[in-house]
Short mmCIF file of C-alpha atoms and ligand atoms in Angstrom, two decimals:
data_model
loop_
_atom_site.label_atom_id
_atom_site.label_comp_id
_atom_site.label_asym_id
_atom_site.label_seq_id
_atom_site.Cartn_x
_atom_site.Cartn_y
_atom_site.Cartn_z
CA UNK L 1 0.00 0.00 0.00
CA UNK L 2 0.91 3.71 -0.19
CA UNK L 3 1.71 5.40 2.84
CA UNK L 4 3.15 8.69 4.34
CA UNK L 5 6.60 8.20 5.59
CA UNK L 6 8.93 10.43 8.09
CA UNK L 7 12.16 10.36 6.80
CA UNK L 8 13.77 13.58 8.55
CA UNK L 9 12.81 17.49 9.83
CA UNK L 10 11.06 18.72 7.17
CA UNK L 11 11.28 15.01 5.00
CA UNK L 12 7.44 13.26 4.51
CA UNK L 13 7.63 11.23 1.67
CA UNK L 14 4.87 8.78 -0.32
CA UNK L 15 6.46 5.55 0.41
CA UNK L 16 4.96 2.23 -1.07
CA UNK L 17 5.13 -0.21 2.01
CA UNK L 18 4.01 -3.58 3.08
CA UNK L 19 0.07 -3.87 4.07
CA UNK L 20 -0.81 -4.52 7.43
CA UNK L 21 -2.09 -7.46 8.71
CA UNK L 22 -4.41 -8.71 11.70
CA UNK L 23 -1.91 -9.40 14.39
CA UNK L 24 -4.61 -10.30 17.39
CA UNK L 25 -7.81 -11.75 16.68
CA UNK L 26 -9.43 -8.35 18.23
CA UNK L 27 -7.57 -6.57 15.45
CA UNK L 28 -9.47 -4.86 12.54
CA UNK L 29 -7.88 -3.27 8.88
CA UNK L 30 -9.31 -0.50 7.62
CA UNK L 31 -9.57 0.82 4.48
CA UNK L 32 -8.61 4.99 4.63
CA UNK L 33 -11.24 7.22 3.23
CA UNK L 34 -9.86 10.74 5.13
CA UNK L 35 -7.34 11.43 7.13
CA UNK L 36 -6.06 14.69 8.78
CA UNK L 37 -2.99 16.56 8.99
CA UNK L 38 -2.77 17.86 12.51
CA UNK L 39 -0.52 20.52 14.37
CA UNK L 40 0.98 17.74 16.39
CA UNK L 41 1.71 16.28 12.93
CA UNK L 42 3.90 19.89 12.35
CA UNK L 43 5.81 18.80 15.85
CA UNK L 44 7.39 15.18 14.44
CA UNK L 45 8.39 17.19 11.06
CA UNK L 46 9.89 19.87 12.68
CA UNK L 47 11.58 19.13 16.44
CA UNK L 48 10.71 15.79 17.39
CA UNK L 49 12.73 13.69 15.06
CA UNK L 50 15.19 12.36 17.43
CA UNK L 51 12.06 9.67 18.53
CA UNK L 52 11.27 8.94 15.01
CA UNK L 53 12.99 6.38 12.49
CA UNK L 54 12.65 6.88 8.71
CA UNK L 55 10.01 5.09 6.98
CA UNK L 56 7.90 5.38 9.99
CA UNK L 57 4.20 5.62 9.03
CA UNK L 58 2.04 9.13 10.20
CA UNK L 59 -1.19 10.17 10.44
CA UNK L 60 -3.59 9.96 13.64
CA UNK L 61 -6.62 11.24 12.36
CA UNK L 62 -8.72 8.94 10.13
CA UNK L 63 -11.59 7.06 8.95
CA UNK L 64 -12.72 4.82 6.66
CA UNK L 65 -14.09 1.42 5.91
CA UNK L 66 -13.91 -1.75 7.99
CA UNK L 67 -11.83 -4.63 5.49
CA UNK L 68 -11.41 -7.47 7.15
CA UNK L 69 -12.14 -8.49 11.03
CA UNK L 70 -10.12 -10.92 13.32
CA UNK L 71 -12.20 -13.82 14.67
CA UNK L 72 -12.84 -11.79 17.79
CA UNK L 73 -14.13 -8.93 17.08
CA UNK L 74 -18.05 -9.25 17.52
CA UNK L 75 -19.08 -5.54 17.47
CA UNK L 76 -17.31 -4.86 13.79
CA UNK L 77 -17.88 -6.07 10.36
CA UNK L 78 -17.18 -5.81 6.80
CA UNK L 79 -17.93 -2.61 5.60
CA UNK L 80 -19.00 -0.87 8.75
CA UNK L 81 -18.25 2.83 8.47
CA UNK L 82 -15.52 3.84 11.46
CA UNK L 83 -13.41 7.11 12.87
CA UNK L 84 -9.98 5.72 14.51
CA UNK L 85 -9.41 8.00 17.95
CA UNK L 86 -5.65 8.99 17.92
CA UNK L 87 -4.76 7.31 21.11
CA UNK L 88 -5.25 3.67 21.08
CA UNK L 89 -7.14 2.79 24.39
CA UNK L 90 -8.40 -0.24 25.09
CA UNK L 91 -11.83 0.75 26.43
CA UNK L 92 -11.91 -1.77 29.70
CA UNK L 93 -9.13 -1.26 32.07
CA UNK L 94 -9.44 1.09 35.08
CA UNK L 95 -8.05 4.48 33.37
CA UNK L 96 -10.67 4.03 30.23
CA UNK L 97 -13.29 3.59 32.94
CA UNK L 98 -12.24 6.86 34.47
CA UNK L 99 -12.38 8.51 30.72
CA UNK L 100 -9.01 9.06 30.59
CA UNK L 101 -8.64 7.12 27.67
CA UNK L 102 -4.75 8.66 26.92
CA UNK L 103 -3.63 7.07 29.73
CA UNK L 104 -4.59 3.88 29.16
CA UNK L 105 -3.16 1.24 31.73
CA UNK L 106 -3.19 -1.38 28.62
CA UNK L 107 -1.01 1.32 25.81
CA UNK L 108 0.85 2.85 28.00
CA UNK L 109 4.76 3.21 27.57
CA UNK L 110 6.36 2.16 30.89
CA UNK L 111 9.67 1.96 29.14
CA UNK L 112 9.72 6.16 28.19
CA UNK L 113 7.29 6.81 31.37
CA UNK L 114 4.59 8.26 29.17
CA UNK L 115 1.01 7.68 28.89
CA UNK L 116 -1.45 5.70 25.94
CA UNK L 117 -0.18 5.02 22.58
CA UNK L 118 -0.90 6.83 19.38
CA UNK L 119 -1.30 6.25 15.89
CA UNK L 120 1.84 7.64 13.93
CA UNK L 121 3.69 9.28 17.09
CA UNK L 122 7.11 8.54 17.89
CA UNK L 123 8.77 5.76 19.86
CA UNK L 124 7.58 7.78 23.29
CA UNK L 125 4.14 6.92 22.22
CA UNK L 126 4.42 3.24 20.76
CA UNK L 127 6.17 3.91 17.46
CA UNK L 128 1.95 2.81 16.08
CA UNK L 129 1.92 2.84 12.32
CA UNK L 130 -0.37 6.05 11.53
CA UNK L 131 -3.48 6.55 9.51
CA UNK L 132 -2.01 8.82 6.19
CA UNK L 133 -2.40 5.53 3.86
CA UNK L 134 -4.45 3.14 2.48
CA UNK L 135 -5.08 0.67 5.08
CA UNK L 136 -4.61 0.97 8.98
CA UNK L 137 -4.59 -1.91 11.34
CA UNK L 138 -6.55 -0.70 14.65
CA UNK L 139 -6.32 -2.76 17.87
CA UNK L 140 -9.09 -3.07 20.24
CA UNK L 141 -11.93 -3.81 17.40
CA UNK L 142 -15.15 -3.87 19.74
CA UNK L 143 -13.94 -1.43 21.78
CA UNK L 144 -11.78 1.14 19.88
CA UNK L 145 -13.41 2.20 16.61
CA UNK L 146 -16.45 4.64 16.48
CA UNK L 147 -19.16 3.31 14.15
CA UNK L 148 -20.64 6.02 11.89
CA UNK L 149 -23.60 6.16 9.76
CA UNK L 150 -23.42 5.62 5.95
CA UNK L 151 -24.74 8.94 3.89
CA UNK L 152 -23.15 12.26 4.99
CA UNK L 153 -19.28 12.99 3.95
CA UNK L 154 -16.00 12.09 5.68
CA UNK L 155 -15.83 15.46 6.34
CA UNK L 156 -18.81 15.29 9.21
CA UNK L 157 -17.67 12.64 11.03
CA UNK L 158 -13.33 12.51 10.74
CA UNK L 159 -12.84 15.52 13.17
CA UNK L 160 -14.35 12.97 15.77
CA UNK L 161 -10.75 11.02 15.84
CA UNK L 162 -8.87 14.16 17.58
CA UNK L 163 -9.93 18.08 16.29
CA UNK L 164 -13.53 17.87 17.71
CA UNK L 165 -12.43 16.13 21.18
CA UNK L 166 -9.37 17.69 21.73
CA UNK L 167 -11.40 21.19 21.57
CA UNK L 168 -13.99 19.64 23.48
CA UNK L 169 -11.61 18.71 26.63
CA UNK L 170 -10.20 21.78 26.30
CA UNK L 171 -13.21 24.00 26.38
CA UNK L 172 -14.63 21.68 29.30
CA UNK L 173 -11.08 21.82 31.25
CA UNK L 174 -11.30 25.66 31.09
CA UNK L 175 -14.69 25.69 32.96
CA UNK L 176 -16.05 28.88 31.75
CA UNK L 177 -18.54 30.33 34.09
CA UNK L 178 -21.96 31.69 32.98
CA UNK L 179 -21.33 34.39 31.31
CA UNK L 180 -18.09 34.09 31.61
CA UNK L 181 -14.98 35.36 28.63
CA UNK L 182 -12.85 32.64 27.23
CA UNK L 183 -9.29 33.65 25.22
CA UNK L 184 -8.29 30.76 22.76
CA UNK L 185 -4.40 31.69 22.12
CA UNK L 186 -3.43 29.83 18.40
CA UNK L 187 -6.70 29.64 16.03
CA UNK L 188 -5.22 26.51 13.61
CA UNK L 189 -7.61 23.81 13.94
CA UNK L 190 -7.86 23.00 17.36
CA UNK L 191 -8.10 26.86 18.35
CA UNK L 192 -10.58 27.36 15.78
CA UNK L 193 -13.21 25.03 16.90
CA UNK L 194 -12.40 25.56 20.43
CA UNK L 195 -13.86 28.78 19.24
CA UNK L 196 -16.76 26.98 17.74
CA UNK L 197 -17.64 24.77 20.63
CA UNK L 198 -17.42 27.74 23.31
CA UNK L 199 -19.99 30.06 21.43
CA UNK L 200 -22.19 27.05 20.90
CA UNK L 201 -22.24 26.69 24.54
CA UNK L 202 -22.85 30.61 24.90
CA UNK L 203 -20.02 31.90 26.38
CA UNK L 204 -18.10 35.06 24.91
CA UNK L 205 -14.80 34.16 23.03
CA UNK L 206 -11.71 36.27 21.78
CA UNK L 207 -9.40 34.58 19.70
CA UNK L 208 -5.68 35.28 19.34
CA UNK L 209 -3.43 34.38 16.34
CA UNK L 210 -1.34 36.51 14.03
CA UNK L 211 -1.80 35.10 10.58
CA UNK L 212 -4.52 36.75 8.39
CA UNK L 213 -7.45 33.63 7.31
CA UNK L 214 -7.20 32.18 10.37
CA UNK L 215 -8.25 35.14 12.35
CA UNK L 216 -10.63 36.38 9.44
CA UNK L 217 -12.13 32.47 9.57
CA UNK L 218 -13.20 32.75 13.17
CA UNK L 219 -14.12 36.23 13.56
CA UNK L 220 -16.11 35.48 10.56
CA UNK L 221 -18.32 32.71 12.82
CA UNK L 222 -18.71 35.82 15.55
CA UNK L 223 -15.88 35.89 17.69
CA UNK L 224 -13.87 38.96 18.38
CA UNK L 225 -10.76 38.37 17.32
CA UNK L 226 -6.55 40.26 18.09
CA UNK L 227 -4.18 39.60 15.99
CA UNK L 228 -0.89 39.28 17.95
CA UNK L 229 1.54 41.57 15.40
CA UNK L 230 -0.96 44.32 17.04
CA UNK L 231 -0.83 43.16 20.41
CA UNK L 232 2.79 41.22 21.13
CA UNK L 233 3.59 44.03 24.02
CA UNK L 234 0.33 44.59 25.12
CA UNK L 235 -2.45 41.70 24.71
CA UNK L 236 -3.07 41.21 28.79
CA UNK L 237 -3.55 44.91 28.64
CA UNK L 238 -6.09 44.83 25.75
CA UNK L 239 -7.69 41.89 27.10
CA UNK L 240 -8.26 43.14 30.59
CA UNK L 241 -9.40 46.27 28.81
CA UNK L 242 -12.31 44.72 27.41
CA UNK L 243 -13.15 42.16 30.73
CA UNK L 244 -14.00 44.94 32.69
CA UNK L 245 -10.28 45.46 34.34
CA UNK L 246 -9.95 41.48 35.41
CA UNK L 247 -8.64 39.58 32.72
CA UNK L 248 -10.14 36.75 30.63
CA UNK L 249 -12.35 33.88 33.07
CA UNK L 250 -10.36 31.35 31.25
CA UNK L 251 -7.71 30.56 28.52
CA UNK L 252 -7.04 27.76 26.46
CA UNK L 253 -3.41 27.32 24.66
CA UNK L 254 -3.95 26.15 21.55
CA UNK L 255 -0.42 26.87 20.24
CA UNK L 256 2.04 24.62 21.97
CA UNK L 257 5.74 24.35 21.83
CA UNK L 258 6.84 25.72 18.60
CA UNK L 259 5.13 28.98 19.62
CA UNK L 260 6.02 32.29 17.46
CA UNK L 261 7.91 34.91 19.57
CA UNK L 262 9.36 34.34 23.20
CA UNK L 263 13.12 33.23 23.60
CA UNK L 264 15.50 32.83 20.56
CA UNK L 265 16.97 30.17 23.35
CA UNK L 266 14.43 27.66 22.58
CA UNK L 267 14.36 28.37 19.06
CA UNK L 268 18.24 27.33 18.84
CA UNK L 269 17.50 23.90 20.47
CA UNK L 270 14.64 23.31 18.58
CA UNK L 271 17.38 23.50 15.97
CA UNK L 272 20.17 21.76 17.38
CA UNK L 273 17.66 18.93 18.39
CA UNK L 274 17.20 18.82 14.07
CA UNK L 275 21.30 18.53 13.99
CA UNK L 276 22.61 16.40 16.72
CA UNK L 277 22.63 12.22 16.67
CA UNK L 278 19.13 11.19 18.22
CA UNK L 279 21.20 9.80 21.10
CA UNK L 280 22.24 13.08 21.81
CA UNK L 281 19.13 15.03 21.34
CA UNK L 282 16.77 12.60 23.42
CA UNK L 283 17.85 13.68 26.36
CA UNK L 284 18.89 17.20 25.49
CA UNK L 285 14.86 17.34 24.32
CA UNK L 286 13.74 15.61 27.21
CA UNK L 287 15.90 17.24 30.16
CA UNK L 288 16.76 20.46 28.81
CA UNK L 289 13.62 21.47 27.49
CA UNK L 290 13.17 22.61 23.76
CA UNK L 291 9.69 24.49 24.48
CA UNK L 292 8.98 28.21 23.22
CA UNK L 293 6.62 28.93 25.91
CA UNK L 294 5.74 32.05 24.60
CA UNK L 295 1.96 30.99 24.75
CA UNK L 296 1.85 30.06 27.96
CA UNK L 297 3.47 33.18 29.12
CA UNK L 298 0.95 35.04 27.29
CA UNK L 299 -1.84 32.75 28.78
CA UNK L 300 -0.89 33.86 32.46
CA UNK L 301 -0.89 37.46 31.67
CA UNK L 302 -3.95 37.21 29.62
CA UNK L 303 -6.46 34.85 32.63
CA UNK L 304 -7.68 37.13 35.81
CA UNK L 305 -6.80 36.28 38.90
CA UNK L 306 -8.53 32.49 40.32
CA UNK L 307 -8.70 31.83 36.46
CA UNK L 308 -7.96 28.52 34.48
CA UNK L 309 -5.56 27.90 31.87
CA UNK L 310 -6.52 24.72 29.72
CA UNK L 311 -3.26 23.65 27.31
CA UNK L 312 -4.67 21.54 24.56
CA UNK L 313 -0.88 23.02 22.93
CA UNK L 314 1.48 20.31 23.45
CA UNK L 315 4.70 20.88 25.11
CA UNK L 316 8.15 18.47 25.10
CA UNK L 317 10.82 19.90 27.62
CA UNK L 318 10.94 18.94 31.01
CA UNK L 319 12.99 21.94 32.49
CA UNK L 320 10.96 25.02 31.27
CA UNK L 321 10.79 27.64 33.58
CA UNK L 322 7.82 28.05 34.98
CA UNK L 323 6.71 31.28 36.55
CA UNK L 324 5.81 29.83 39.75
CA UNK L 325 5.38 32.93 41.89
CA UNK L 326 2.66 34.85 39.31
CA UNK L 327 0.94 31.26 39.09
CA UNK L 328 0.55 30.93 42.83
CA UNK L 329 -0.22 34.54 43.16
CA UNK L 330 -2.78 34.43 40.70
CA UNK L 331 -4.64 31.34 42.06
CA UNK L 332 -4.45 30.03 38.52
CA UNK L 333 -6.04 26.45 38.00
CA UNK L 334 -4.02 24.56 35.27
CA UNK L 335 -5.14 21.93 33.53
CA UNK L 336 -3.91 19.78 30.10
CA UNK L 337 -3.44 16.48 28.29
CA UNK L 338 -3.79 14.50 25.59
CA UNK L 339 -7.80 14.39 24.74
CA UNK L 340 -9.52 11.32 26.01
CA UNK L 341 -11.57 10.92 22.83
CA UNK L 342 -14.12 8.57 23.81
CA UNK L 343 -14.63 10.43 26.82
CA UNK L 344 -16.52 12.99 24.82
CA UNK L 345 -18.21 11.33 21.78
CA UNK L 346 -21.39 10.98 23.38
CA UNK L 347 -21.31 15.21 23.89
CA UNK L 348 -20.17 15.75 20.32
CA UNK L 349 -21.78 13.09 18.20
CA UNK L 350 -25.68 14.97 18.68
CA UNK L 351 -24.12 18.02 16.80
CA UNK L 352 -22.95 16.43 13.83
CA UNK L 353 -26.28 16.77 11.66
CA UNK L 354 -27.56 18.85 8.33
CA UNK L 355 -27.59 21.73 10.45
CA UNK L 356 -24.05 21.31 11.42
CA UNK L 357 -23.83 23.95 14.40
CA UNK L 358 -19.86 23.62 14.30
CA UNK L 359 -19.29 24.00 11.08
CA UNK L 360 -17.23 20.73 10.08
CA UNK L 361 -18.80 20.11 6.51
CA UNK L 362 -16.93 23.12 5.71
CA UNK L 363 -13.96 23.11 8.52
CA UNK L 364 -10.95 21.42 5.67
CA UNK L 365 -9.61 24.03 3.33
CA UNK L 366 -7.61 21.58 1.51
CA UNK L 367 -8.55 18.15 -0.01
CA UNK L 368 -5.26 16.04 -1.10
CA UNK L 369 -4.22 12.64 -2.50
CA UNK L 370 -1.97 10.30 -0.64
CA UNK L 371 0.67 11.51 -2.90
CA UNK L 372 0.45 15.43 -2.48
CA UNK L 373 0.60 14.71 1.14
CA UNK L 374 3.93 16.25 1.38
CA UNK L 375 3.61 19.63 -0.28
CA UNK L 376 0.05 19.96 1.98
CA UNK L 377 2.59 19.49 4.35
CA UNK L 378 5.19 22.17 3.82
CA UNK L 379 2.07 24.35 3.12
CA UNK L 380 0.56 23.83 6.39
CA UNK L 381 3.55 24.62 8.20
CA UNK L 382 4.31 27.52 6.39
CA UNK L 383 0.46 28.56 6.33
CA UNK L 384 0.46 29.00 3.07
CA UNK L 385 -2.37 29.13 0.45
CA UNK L 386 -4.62 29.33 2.98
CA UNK L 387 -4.01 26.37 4.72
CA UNK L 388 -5.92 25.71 7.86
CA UNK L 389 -6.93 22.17 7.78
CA UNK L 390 -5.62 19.21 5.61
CA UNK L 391 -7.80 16.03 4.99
CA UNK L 392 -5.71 13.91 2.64
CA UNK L 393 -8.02 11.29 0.84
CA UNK L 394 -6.12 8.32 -0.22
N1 NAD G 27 -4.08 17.82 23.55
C1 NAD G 27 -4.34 17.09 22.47
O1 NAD G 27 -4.89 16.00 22.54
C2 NAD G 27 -4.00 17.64 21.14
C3 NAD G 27 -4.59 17.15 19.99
C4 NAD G 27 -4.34 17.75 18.75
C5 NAD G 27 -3.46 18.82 18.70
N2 NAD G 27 -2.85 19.24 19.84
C6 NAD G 27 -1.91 20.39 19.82
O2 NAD G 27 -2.66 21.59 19.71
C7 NAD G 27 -1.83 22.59 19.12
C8 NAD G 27 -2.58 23.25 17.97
O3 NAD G 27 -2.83 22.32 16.92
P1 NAD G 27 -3.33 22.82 15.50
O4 NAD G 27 -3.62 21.62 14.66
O5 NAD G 27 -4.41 23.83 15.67
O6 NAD G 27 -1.92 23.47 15.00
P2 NAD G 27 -1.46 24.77 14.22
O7 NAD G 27 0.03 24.70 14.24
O8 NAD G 27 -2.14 24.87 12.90
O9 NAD G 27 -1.98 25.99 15.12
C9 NAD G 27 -1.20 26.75 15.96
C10 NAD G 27 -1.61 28.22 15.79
O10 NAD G 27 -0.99 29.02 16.80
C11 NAD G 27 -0.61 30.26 16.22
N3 NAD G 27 0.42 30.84 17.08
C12 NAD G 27 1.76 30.63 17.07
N4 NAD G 27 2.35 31.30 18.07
C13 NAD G 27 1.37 31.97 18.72
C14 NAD G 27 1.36 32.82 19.86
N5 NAD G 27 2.50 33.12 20.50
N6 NAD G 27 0.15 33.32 20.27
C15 NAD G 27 -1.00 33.00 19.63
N7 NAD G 27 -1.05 32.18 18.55
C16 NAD G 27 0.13 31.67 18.11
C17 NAD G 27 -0.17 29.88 14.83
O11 NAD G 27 -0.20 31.00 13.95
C18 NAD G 27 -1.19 28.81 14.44
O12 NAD G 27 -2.32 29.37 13.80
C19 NAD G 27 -0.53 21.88 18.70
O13 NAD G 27 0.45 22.07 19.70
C20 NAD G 27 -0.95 20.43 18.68
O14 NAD G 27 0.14 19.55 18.91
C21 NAD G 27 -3.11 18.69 21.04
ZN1 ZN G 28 -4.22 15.50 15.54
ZN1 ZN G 29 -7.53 1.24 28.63
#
């Protein structure tokens, strides 16, 4: 089968590779119909390619048709129409019962100390094959696939496997109050229908970024939007300007570690992490921190005081500094993680009809093959074209 490949920063290739094959009789192969290109995706192409070997297989963020079923799955068949979460969670041990589904007692990686697997994310996550080809083998059959009804387009139901979640949890982790102000810092995908999902609910949302469609996208939709080339010295100012002196209820980082602005610092090891043998860079990633936490910094100015900060952003480094004394002095409530996707399908799933309150029938701006996979990606990272959101259909 054809399938996007890693093969080094800034190196995604159409490779033609071996097809998978049921492994464990609750094992299912499906056939890809869509599958997303996702910020995290912009992390392993850029500064996390000391955990990744060439040839290694991306993509967390599909659906398609169920091919073939090993002789214990009951719940699956032929032909059933599925979305594939990103993290692989087993559905049945004690974390999944809790609906923390990324940390998944059954996926998770003892030998890096990190949580759940994921489809097509580095050897700290389970080195999974991802979901950017023609066929994906998915674990957990009766338990791990969400069945979907036949009819509507991909495009309604593939945001299920990680954009429409992971804005979910992070909208529900911030806890806006009634009539409360939300900030959603970064408006790519996930900010963007974090945006979505918050107005829906009826709270009042300003959304940060600082390239041109994306804010025009959501402000279009009724947000009020800033764009950060405006505001880089003075966005808590501006914000607390218009939330009556206090500052924003909540906040929710939807940006992550490769942040624009903040310390050149980072930006050089983000670099050198590109340069150095992966033996090296492992633990200078891992220990010295490679994070631009520009964001975040902005996301403690920006909340009021007793606020919450929700990072759906995802950040690498382990010695960041972390500006303790304004977070105790604020009262600030933090909270973050990788989205426990079935934790929220149930919420989400009612929405997705003709009337399509969110918006996903017309969320992708770009439709690509398997094989123009790689330009959509240097085009997403350089946000060119317009490039929000990339379904490739293989
Ligand atoms: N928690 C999860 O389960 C989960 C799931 C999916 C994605 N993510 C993470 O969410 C983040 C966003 O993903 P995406 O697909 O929307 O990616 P994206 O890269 O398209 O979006 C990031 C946006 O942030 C903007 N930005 C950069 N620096 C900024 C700053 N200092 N202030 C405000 N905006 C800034 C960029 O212009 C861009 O529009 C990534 O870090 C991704 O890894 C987390
Ligand atoms: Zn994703
Ligand atoms: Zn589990």
């Amino acid at each position: 089968m054809k399938a996007v490949t890693w093969h080094g920063r800034r190196d995604v290739r159409v490779d033609t590779v071996p097809d998978p094959t049921i492994q464990d009789p609750r094992d299912v192969i499906v056939r890809i119909t869509s599958s997303g290109i996702c910020g995290s995706d912009l992390h392993l192409y850029e500064v996390l390619g000391p955990f990744l070997d060439p040839g290694d297989i991306l993509g967390h963020e599909p659906m398609g048709i169920v091919e073939e079923v090993g002789s214990g799955v009951t719940r699956l068949a032929a032909g059933d129409r599925v979305v594939i979460p990103f993290n692989l969670s087993c559905g049945t041990c004690w974390m999944c019962g809790q609906g923390l589904h990324s940390q998944c007692e059954t996926t998770q990686n003892h030998d890096h100390g990190t949580g759940g697997s994921l489809f097509g994310y580095t050897k700290l996550y389970g080195q999974v094959p991802g979901g950017q080809a023609e066929l994906l083998r998915v674990p957990f059959g009766d338990t791990l696939p969400i069945k979907v009804p036949h009819g509507p387009p991909d495009d309604r139901y593939v945001y299920l496997s990680d954009v429409l979640p992971t804005a979910w949890q992070a909208v529900a982790y911030a806890g806006v109050p009634d009539g409360g102000t939300l900030v959603v810092l970064g408006l790519g995908p996930i900010g963007d229908m974090c945006t979505r999902i918050a107005m829906h609910q009826g709270h009042r949302v300003i959304g940060v970024d600082l390239v041109d469609e994306r804010l025009a996208r959501v402000r279009a939709r009724g947000a009020e939007v800033l764009d950060l080339r405006e505001h880089d010295k003075d966005l808590g100012e501006t914000v607390r300007g218009l939330t009556g002196g206090r500052g924003a209820d909540a906040v929710v980082d939807a940006v992550g570690m490769e942040a624009h602005g903040g310390a050149p610092v980072a930006k050089i090891a983000q670099t050198a992490t590109g340069l150095l043998p992966d033996a090296l860079a492992r633990p200078l990633m891992q220990k010295a921190g490679i994070d631009r936490l520009h964001a975040l910094y902005l996301a403690i100015d920006v909340v009021r005081r007793g606020g919450t900060i929700s990072l759906s952003g995802v950040y690498g480094g382990m010695a960041d500094p972390m500006p303790m004394l304004t977070l105790f002095d604020k009262q600030i409530q933090l909270r973050m993680g990788q989205a426990n996707v079935h934790r929220w399908v149930d919420d989400i799933l009612p929405l997705l009809t003709d009337e399509d309150p969110l918006g996903v029938d017309g969320f992708a701006t770009h439709h690509v093959t398997l094989d123009e996979a790689p330009g959509a990606y240097e085009r997403f990272q350089k946000k060119q074209d317009g490039t929000v959101k990339v379904l490739v259909n293989p």
